[in-house]
Amino acid sequence: MPAVAEQIRSLEEYLVMSDEELSTRIEEARRELGDRVVILGHHYQRDDVVRHADLTGDSYQLSVMASRTDAEFIVFCGVHFMAESADILGKPRQRVILPDLGAGCSMADMATIEQVEDAWEQLREIGVLDQKVAPITYMNSSAAIKAFCGRNEGVVCTSSNAVPLFDIYLKEFDKMFFFPDQHLGRNTGAKFGIPLDRMALWNPHEELGGNTAEDLLNAKLILWRGHCSVHGRFKPWHVDKIRADIPGVQVLVHPECMREVVALSDLDGSTSFIIKTVENSPSGSKWAIGTEVNLVNRLQQRFPDKEIHLLAPDLCMCATMYRIAPQNLAWAMDNLVDGNVVNEIVVDEETKHYARVALDRMISLTEKKT
Ligand code: SF4
């Protein structure tokens, strides 16, 4: 790296480069930086970006894997909350870069820390917090909400470990307040036999979340009204149609899909579960998969001996993650070569500390369960 950083390069010049030129620039920068950089590609990332990734996986896996490397720079081709998680879990000297700061997550953005703190205070005022209430947040949330859970005896969960964590918290607490994905919360609660009338839905734009005090006192699970815009596109009629069109097809969906879709499916589970299920299935098996289209397309390419379909005919793509294009990646990498760290994601120390408390609790509780 030059002793004195050069002027930050403008993104403009990258917007007019050919695909080939961009690819060459990214690979040259990677060679130049060597082990000082690790590029992470989320499972839902587009092909022209993921082909440059050193590591691929889901958000939590990627953050953990990056923290185990000695790389000084973690270039996260995912969305904002994932880059925050990498900063929380990374070594102190590791710096995290999100190649496009506009790559957010529509679900994570549905719960702000101000709204969550306000909801908690409303629950306190009506006496709900006189019961033992645990705040639990899905990994797909801001660092500030993870820290809120860390401060209040709560925990973070992923779609892989939501079931064992619910098992522990449902036994030890009177109720749980689950952020921000109502569908993962409802689908997981249903696995424990919690009836729908004991799952209150909290709308942050209404007083008491749109509930009566009695409903909230009686609820076992309070679900934040958030959802994933990608998984929310799968509807029950898609399941009915694909079963009619393809006899023998098995329907495999992510638990961010709505309850009615999960109830009609054969199997549901995290992205890793979906990949492993297809990997381990016999040649000739037929799958209709309800998750992000880039992942489904790559499964189709990897397993030509299996019949793999996207559950919905229309494009179910994570549009915000798609914002990270080869142009942004090449720009961020070239700037690193010049000694300029662009689009760095930094979580403040206090938030990092309490978010880490919630994540460490997740790790130790899931280890105890396995
Ligand atoms: S797929 Fe859904 S939950 Fe995942 S990053 Fe995109 S919007 Fe967020």
Tab-separated table of C-alpha atoms and ligand atoms in Angstrom, residues 44 79 81-82 105-107 140 228-230 256 318 321, ligand 1:
chain	number	residue	atom	x	y	z
A	44	TYR	CA	-28.318	-14.614	-2.674
A	79	VAL	CA	-26.435	-6.102	2.750
A	81	PHE	CA	-26.862	-5.614	8.588
A	82	MET	CA	-24.496	-8.383	7.406
A	105	CYS	CA	-32.422	-5.154	3.814
A	106	SER	CA	-36.081	-4.204	3.542
A	107	MET	CA	-36.902	-6.510	6.457
A	140	ASN	CA	-31.515	-9.766	9.899
A	228	CYS	CA	-38.896	-10.197	3.748
A	229	SER	CA	-40.024	-8.725	0.435
A	230	VAL	CA	-38.450	-11.669	-1.423
A	256	GLU	CA	-39.277	-16.359	6.067
A	318	CYS	CA	-33.243	-9.590	-3.396
A	321	MET	CA	-28.452	-7.055	-2.485
B	1	SF4	S1	-33.654	-11.718	0.983
B	1	SF4	FE1	-35.079	-10.585	2.313
B	1	SF4	S2	-34.278	-10.786	4.402
B	1	SF4	FE2	-32.612	-11.390	2.955
B	1	SF4	S3	-31.441	-9.497	2.641
B	1	SF4	FE3	-32.967	-9.572	0.983
B	1	SF4	S4	-34.756	-8.408	1.804
B	1	SF4	FE4	-33.405	-8.889	3.544
